[in-house]
Coordinates of C-alpha atoms and ligand atoms in Angstrom, one line a residue:
M1 CA 4.8 -21.1 -87.4
T2 CA 7.0 -22.8 -84.8
T3 CA 4.2 -21.4 -82.1
L4 CA 1.7 -22.9 -84.8
L5 CA 3.6 -26.2 -84.2
F6 CA 3.8 -26.2 -80.6
F7 CA -0.1 -25.5 -80.3
F8 CA -0.6 -28.1 -82.4
F9 CA 1.2 -30.5 -80.6
V10 CA -0.3 -29.6 -77.0
F11 CA -3.5 -30.0 -78.5
L12 CA -2.7 -33.7 -79.5
Y13 CA -0.8 -34.1 -76.6
T14 CA -3.6 -32.9 -74.5
V15 CA -6.1 -34.9 -76.1
T16 CA -4.7 -38.5 -76.5
T17 CA -3.9 -38.1 -72.6
L18 CA -7.5 -36.9 -72.0
T19 CA -9.4 -38.9 -73.5
F20 CA -7.6 -41.9 -73.0
P21 CA -6.9 -42.9 -69.9
P22 CA -4.3 -44.8 -68.4
L23 CA -4.4 -48.8 -69.8
T24 CA -3.2 -50.1 -66.4
A25 CA -5.9 -47.8 -64.2
S26 CA -8.7 -50.4 -65.5
G27 CA -6.7 -53.5 -64.5
A28 CA -5.4 -52.3 -61.7
T29 CA -6.4 -54.3 -58.4
S30 CA -9.7 -52.9 -57.0
S31 CA -10.1 -53.2 -54.0
C32 CA -7.4 -52.1 -50.9
R33 CA -8.3 -54.7 -47.8
T34 CA -8.4 -52.1 -44.6
F35 CA -7.9 -54.3 -42.1
C36 CA -5.9 -57.4 -41.1
G37 CA -7.2 -59.3 -38.4
N38 CA -7.5 -56.3 -36.2
I39 CA -4.8 -53.8 -37.2
P40 CA -6.4 -51.2 -39.6
I41 CA -4.3 -50.5 -42.8
N42 CA -3.9 -46.8 -44.0
Y43 CA -2.1 -44.8 -46.2
P44 CA 0.7 -44.7 -46.2
F45 CA 0.8 -48.6 -45.4
G46 CA -1.1 -51.4 -48.2
I47 CA -1.4 -54.7 -48.3
D48 CA -3.0 -55.1 -51.4
E49 CA -1.2 -54.2 -55.0
G50 CA -1.4 -50.7 -55.9
C51 CA -2.7 -49.7 -52.3
G52 CA -0.9 -47.0 -49.7
S53 CA 2.1 -45.3 -50.9
P54 CA 4.5 -46.8 -53.6
Q55 CA 7.5 -46.4 -50.9
F56 CA 5.9 -48.8 -49.2
K57 CA 4.9 -51.7 -51.3
G58 CA 5.6 -54.9 -50.5
M59 CA 6.8 -54.1 -46.6
L60 CA 3.3 -55.4 -45.4
N61 CA 2.0 -59.1 -45.8
C62 CA -1.1 -60.5 -44.4
S63 CA -1.2 -63.9 -44.8
T64 CA -2.1 -65.1 -41.2
D65 CA -1.7 -62.1 -39.1
L66 CA 0.0 -58.4 -40.5
F67 CA 4.1 -58.9 -41.2
F68 CA 6.5 -56.7 -41.9
I69 CA 9.1 -57.8 -44.6
T70 CA 12.7 -56.7 -44.1
P71 CA 15.8 -58.7 -45.7
S72 CA 16.4 -60.1 -42.3
G73 CA 13.2 -61.2 -41.8
G74 CA 9.1 -61.1 -41.3
Y75 CA 8.6 -59.1 -37.8
K76 CA 5.3 -59.5 -36.5
V77 CA 3.4 -56.1 -36.7
Q78 CA 1.9 -55.5 -33.2
R79 CA 0.4 -51.9 -33.3
I80 CA 0.1 -49.1 -36.0
D81 CA 0.1 -45.3 -34.2
Y82 CA -1.4 -43.8 -37.2
Q83 CA -1.3 -40.3 -35.1
K84 CA 2.5 -40.6 -34.0
N85 CA 3.5 -42.7 -37.3
K86 CA 4.9 -45.3 -35.6
M87 CA 4.2 -49.0 -35.7
V88 CA 5.7 -51.4 -33.2
V89 CA 6.8 -55.0 -34.7
F90 CA 8.3 -57.7 -32.6
D91 CA 11.1 -60.1 -33.8
P92 CA 9.5 -64.2 -33.3
A93 CA 13.5 -65.0 -33.6
M94 CA 14.8 -62.5 -31.1
S95 CA 16.0 -63.8 -27.7
T96 CA 14.0 -61.9 -24.6
C97 CA 14.1 -61.5 -21.1
S98 CA 12.5 -65.1 -20.9
I99 CA 13.6 -67.1 -23.7
L100 CA 16.8 -67.4 -25.9
Q101 CA 17.2 -67.8 -29.5
P102 CA 20.2 -68.6 -31.9
H103 CA 22.2 -65.9 -33.5
H104 CA 20.1 -63.4 -35.9
D105 CA 20.9 -60.4 -37.3
F106 CA 18.3 -57.3 -37.6
K107 CA 18.5 -55.6 -41.4
L108 CA 16.5 -52.9 -42.9
S109 CA 16.7 -52.4 -46.9
D110 CA 18.1 -49.0 -48.1
I111 CA 14.4 -47.7 -49.0
Q112 CA 13.2 -48.5 -45.6
N113 CA 16.2 -47.3 -43.8
A114 CA 14.7 -43.7 -45.6
V115 CA 11.1 -43.9 -44.9
V116 CA 10.1 -46.7 -41.8
R117 CA 13.3 -47.2 -38.9
P118 CA 13.8 -48.1 -35.1
S119 CA 12.7 -45.0 -33.5
Y120 CA 15.3 -43.7 -30.4
D121 CA 12.9 -45.0 -27.9
T122 CA 13.9 -48.4 -29.3
V123 CA 17.2 -49.8 -27.6
F124 CA 19.1 -52.4 -29.0
A125 CA 21.0 -54.4 -26.3
L126 CA 24.3 -56.2 -28.0
L127 CA 25.3 -59.0 -25.6
N128 CA 28.4 -61.1 -25.0
C129 CA 30.7 -59.6 -26.9
S130 CA 33.3 -60.5 -27.5
T131 CA 36.4 -57.9 -26.5
N132 CA 37.8 -57.9 -29.9
S133 CA 34.3 -56.0 -30.7
P134 CA 34.4 -52.2 -32.1
V135 CA 31.8 -51.4 -28.9
F136 CA 34.1 -53.0 -26.5
N137 CA 37.0 -50.7 -28.1
R138 CA 37.1 -47.6 -30.6
Y139 CA 33.5 -47.3 -30.4
R140 CA 32.8 -47.9 -27.2
N141 CA 31.2 -44.1 -26.7
L142 CA 28.4 -45.8 -29.0
C143 CA 27.3 -47.5 -25.6
F144 CA 25.2 -45.7 -23.3
N145 CA 23.1 -46.3 -19.9
A146 CA 19.0 -46.4 -20.9
S147 CA 17.3 -44.2 -18.7
G148 CA 19.8 -44.8 -15.3
H149 CA 20.0 -48.7 -16.3
S150 CA 23.1 -51.0 -17.3
C151 CA 22.3 -54.0 -19.6
D152 CA 24.5 -55.7 -17.0
E153 CA 20.9 -55.8 -15.1
L154 CA 19.6 -57.7 -18.0
Y155 CA 22.5 -60.4 -17.3
S156 CA 21.3 -60.5 -13.9
S157 CA 17.6 -60.7 -14.5
C158 CA 16.8 -62.8 -16.9
T159 CA 16.4 -66.3 -17.3
S160 CA 17.9 -66.4 -20.6
F161 CA 21.0 -64.3 -20.5
R162 CA 21.9 -65.7 -16.7
I163 CA 24.0 -68.6 -19.5
F164 CA 26.8 -66.2 -20.1
N165 CA 27.5 -65.5 -16.5
T166 CA 30.4 -67.8 -16.3
T167 CA 32.2 -68.6 -12.9
S168 CA 36.2 -69.1 -12.7
P169 CA 37.8 -70.5 -10.1
S170 CA 40.4 -67.5 -8.5
G171 CA 42.6 -68.3 -5.4
N172 CA 40.3 -70.2 -3.3
S173 CA 37.5 -68.5 -4.1
T174 CA 35.8 -68.4 -7.7
V175 CA 34.5 -65.4 -9.6
H176 CA 31.9 -64.5 -11.9
T177 CA 32.5 -62.9 -14.8
T178 CA 29.9 -61.6 -17.4
P179 CA 31.2 -60.3 -21.4
Y180 CA 30.7 -57.3 -22.3
C181 CA 27.1 -54.8 -23.5
C182 CA 25.9 -52.3 -24.5
F183 CA 22.9 -50.7 -24.9
T184 CA 22.9 -48.6 -28.4
S185 CA 20.7 -46.8 -30.4
Y186 CA 19.9 -48.7 -34.3
D187 CA 22.5 -46.6 -36.2
T188 CA 25.3 -48.9 -34.6
V189 CA 23.5 -52.2 -35.7
R190 CA 22.5 -50.4 -39.4
V191 CA 26.6 -49.3 -40.0
M192 CA 27.5 -52.4 -38.3
S193 CA 26.4 -55.9 -38.7
M194 CA 26.7 -58.1 -36.1
N195 CA 28.6 -60.3 -37.0
I196 CA 31.2 -56.7 -37.1
L197 CA 29.5 -56.0 -34.0
D198 CA 30.9 -59.6 -32.8
C199 CA 28.6 -60.0 -30.3
S200 CA 26.6 -63.2 -30.0
H201 CA 22.9 -61.9 -28.7
Y202 CA 20.8 -58.6 -29.3
T203 CA 17.2 -58.2 -27.8
T204 CA 15.2 -54.9 -27.5
V205 CA 13.8 -52.6 -25.2
I206 CA 11.3 -49.9 -26.6
D207 CA 12.2 -47.0 -23.9
G208 CA 8.7 -45.9 -23.4
G209 CA 7.1 -46.3 -19.8
N210 CA 8.2 -48.9 -18.1
M211 CA 12.0 -48.7 -18.3
R212 CA 12.0 -44.6 -17.6
D213 CA 11.4 -45.6 -14.4
A214 CA 14.8 -46.6 -12.3
T215 CA 13.2 -49.0 -10.1
T216 CA 12.0 -51.7 -12.6
T217 CA 13.8 -54.6 -13.8
P218 CA 14.4 -56.0 -17.2
L219 CA 11.8 -58.6 -16.1
D220 CA 8.6 -55.3 -16.6
W221 CA 10.2 -54.1 -19.9
S222 CA 8.6 -54.3 -22.9
Y223 CA 10.8 -55.9 -26.1
G224 CA 10.1 -55.1 -29.6
I225 CA 11.3 -52.8 -32.3
E226 CA 9.0 -49.5 -32.6
L227 CA 9.6 -48.2 -36.1
S228 CA 8.6 -44.5 -37.0
Y229 CA 7.5 -44.2 -40.2
S230 CA 7.4 -40.9 -42.5
V231 CA 4.0 -39.9 -44.7
P232 CA 4.7 -38.5 -48.1
E233 CA 2.3 -35.9 -48.2
I234 CA 0.9 -36.2 -52.0
G235 CA -2.3 -34.6 -50.9
C236 CA -4.2 -38.3 -49.6
D237 CA -6.9 -36.6 -47.4
R238 CA -8.8 -35.4 -50.6
C239 CA -9.0 -39.2 -51.8
R240 CA -10.0 -40.4 -47.9
K241 CA -12.6 -37.6 -48.0
S242 CA -14.4 -38.7 -51.2
G243 CA -14.4 -42.0 -49.4
G244 CA -11.3 -43.6 -51.4
I245 CA -8.4 -45.3 -50.3
C246 CA -5.4 -43.7 -51.8
G247 CA -2.7 -45.8 -53.9
F248 CA -0.7 -45.7 -57.4
D249 CA -0.2 -47.4 -60.6
A250 CA 0.9 -50.4 -60.3
E251 CA 3.3 -49.9 -63.4
T252 CA 4.2 -45.9 -63.4
E253 CA 3.6 -45.8 -59.6
I254 CA 1.8 -42.9 -60.4
F255 CA -0.6 -41.8 -57.6
L256 CA -4.3 -43.0 -58.1
C257 CA -7.5 -42.5 -55.9
Q258 CA -9.1 -46.0 -54.9
C259 CA -12.8 -45.5 -55.7
P260 CA -15.1 -48.0 -54.2
A261 CA -16.7 -50.1 -57.2
S262 CA -20.3 -49.5 -56.1
N263 CA -19.9 -45.5 -58.2
N264 CA -22.9 -44.9 -61.0
N265 CA -19.5 -44.1 -62.7
P266 CA -18.5 -47.1 -65.1
I267 CA -16.2 -44.9 -66.9
A268 CA -13.6 -44.5 -64.4
S269 CA -13.8 -48.0 -63.6
N270 CA -12.4 -48.3 -59.9
N271 CA -9.9 -46.4 -60.2
N272 CA -9.8 -42.6 -60.8
P273 CA -6.4 -40.9 -62.0
T274 CA -7.3 -37.8 -60.0
R275 CA -7.3 -36.9 -55.9
E276 CA -10.8 -37.9 -55.6
C277 CA -13.7 -40.0 -56.0
G278 CA -17.5 -38.9 -57.0
G279 CA -20.5 -40.8 -56.5
G280 CA -20.4 -40.0 -52.9
M281 CA -19.9 -36.5 -52.6
T282 CA -22.9 -35.0 -54.1
D283 CA -21.8 -30.8 -53.7
R284 CA -18.5 -29.7 -55.6
G285 CA -15.7 -32.3 -57.0
G286 CA -17.2 -36.0 -57.8
C287 CA -15.5 -37.5 -61.1
N288 CA -18.2 -36.3 -63.4
S289 CA -17.3 -33.1 -62.5
T290 CA -13.8 -33.8 -63.5
N291 CA -14.4 -35.0 -66.7
N292 CA -17.0 -31.6 -67.3
N293 CA -13.4 -30.0 -67.1
Y294 CA -11.6 -32.1 -68.9
T295 CA -13.8 -31.3 -71.6
T296 CA -13.9 -27.5 -70.7
L297 CA -9.7 -27.8 -71.1
L298 CA -10.7 -29.3 -74.4
L299 CA -13.0 -27.2 -75.2
A300 CA -10.2 -24.4 -74.7
M301 CA -7.1 -25.9 -76.6
L302 CA -9.2 -26.4 -78.9
M303 CA -10.8 -22.6 -79.2
S304 CA -7.0 -21.4 -78.6
F305 CA -5.2 -23.9 -81.5
L306 CA -7.9 -22.4 -84.1
Y307 CA -7.8 -19.0 -83.1
V308 CA -3.8 -18.8 -84.1
I309 CA -4.3 -21.2 -86.8
L310 CA -6.8 -18.2 -88.5
Ligands
LIG1 C1 4.8 -62.9 -45.2 O1 5.5 -63.4 -44.2 C2 5.4 -64.1 -43.6 C3 6.5 -64.1 -41.9 O2 8.0 -63.6 -42.8 C4 5.7 -65.7 -44.5 O3 5.8 -66.3 -43.3 C5 5.2 -65.4 -45.4 O4 5.5 -66.7 -46.1 C6 4.7 -64.5 -46.2 N1 3.6 -64.6 -46.9 C7 3.4 -64.4 -48.1 C8 2.2 -64.6 -48.9 O5 4.1 -63.3 -48.9
LIG2 C1 29.4 -66.0 -26.4 O1 30.6 -65.4 -27.6 C2 31.5 -66.2 -27.5 C3 32.2 -65.5 -28.3 O2 32.5 -64.8 -28.2 C4 30.6 -67.9 -27.9 O3 31.5 -68.8 -28.3 C5 29.6 -68.5 -26.9 O4 29.2 -69.5 -27.6 C6 28.7 -67.3 -26.9 N1 28.2 -68.2 -25.9 C7 26.3 -68.4 -26.1 C8 25.6 -68.7 -24.9 O5 25.7 -68.2 -27.2
LIG3 C1 25.9 -47.2 -16.4 O1 25.2 -47.8 -15.1 C2 26.5 -48.5 -14.1 C3 25.8 -49.3 -12.7 O2 24.5 -48.5 -12.9 C4 27.4 -47.7 -14.0 O3 28.4 -48.8 -13.7 C5 28.5 -47.0 -15.3 O4 29.7 -46.1 -15.0 C6 27.1 -46.2 -15.7 N1 27.5 -46.4 -17.9 C7 27.3 -44.6 -18.2 C8 28.0 -44.7 -19.3 O5 26.8 -44.1 -17.9
LIG4 C1 26.5 -64.0 -11.5 O1 25.8 -65.4 -11.0 C2 26.3 -64.9 -9.4 C3 25.9 -66.1 -9.1 O2 24.2 -66.8 -9.0 C4 25.5 -63.4 -9.1 O3 25.3 -63.4 -7.9 C5 26.1 -62.3 -9.6 O4 25.8 -61.4 -9.0 C6 26.3 -62.6 -11.7 N1 26.6 -61.6 -12.3 C7 25.8 -60.6 -13.1 C8 27.0 -59.6 -13.6 O5 24.9 -60.8 -13.4
LIG5 C1 41.8 -68.4 0.8 O1 40.9 -68.7 1.9 C2 41.1 -68.4 3.3 C3 39.8 -67.6 3.8 O2 38.6 -67.9 3.2 C4 41.5 -66.5 3.0 O3 42.5 -66.7 4.4 C5 43.1 -66.1 1.9 O4 43.3 -65.3 1.5 C6 42.4 -66.9 1.0 N1 43.5 -66.8 -0.2 C7 43.3 -66.1 -1.3 C8 44.5 -66.9 -1.9 O5 41.9 -65.8 -1.7
LIG6 C1 -23.1 -36.4 -62.4 O1 -23.6 -36.9 -63.6 C2 -24.9 -37.3 -63.2 C3 -26.0 -38.0 -64.6 O2 -25.2 -37.1 -65.6 C4 -25.9 -36.3 -62.6 O3 -27.1 -37.0 -62.2 C5 -25.0 -36.1 -61.3 O4 -25.7 -35.1 -60.4 C6 -23.6 -35.7 -61.0 N1 -22.7 -35.4 -60.1 C7 -21.7 -34.3 -59.8 C8 -21.1 -34.0 -58.7 O5 -21.5 -33.7 -60.6
LIG7 C1 -11.7 -26.7 -63.6 O1 -9.9 -26.0 -64.0 C2 -10.2 -25.0 -63.3 C3 -8.8 -24.8 -63.8 O2 -7.9 -25.9 -64.4 C4 -10.9 -24.8 -61.8 O3 -10.0 -23.9 -61.9 C5 -11.9 -25.2 -61.5 O4 -11.9 -24.9 -60.6 C6 -12.0 -26.3 -62.3 N1 -13.5 -26.4 -62.1 C7 -14.2 -28.0 -61.4 C8 -15.4 -28.0 -62.1 O5 -13.3 -28.6 -61.2

């Protein structure tokens, strides 16, 4: 008797889930933009609702330019390298070698810290640190010389940071003093905010090509933040190869293969809760072959149900 009931409910469940597609599937956004300006937008990123990976939702906005949105502001995306899983962003409010800007923090949300965070090639230069700063005292070992360069070079080479080089009379001459500075990694900034660090300014250098060469000066370095991101492995390739764009259901955040609207496939509308699109594929897969399989499955369930009752 219990077996019978079990089969009955399994049958009911199968019928209801398979014959009625999720309500939100037909209401979700049908088009995912694949470019913002000249920057391609691919999985796991998305700029429209229901596009890309749900873990990355709301992280990019394509208003005038492409922006990476964090709790500390919007950072202009300069490039995305989908082979290396790297994205380079630039904070327009950050001080660089040529411009000094007001105090500013850098903060990522918890989910961002888990899936997209500054790479180890990104060096944070903390400038004008007070003598009370943790990186001047207890956590001094968090500071390092980046590729043989000392952060003091920023005080001497950059027009923007020369303001920190102060003079004071000493006997009958003057001495030049600069406040403490520190090259450190993102982890230091993540754990201690700029206020705790007690450094009035920061800049970030991508230690890619230029910095590695010991003869370069801070004027030659590239300023910005290189982020490394992880791609959730959910079988997006199958969807992409069938002409779809990987996305998700806005409410349930369940994977959806967003298929082109021009399919000869009005039932599934533009979205396909399976992992690939039909229409473009003629050999195997495709939306209607999946439906056929559902029918087969349904029939099989019905048969086994009848078999158990009789
Ligand atoms: C996108 O981000 C930029 C930079 O933070 C901001 O100025 C703009 O208002 C945002 N646009 C939308 C639609 O959220
Ligand atoms: C450097 O830091 C001190 C506090 O330690 C601050 O009073 C001063 O204004 C800062 N200098 C600049 C140019 O912001
Ligand atoms: C960094 O470089 C400066 C100047 O080249 C040197 O005085 C200092 O000892 C170096 N610090 C470390 C931790 O290597
Ligand atoms: C500070 O400025 C003086 C004069 O411009 C210069 O000789 C000195 O090297 C500078 N100090 C640092 C640490 O940059
Ligand atoms: C002041 O300058 C003179 C000449 O340059 C020098 O002999 C003397 O030692 C200096 N005094 C101090 C206190 O540095
Ligand atoms: C999809 O269905 C149409 C009409 O039923 C059929 O002509 C076509 O061959 C099918 N495509 C696939 C991939 O099964
Ligand atoms: C139908 O589903 C079965 C197992 O669920 C699978 O082995 C088979 O390849 C599927 N057929 C099609 C045409 O997708």
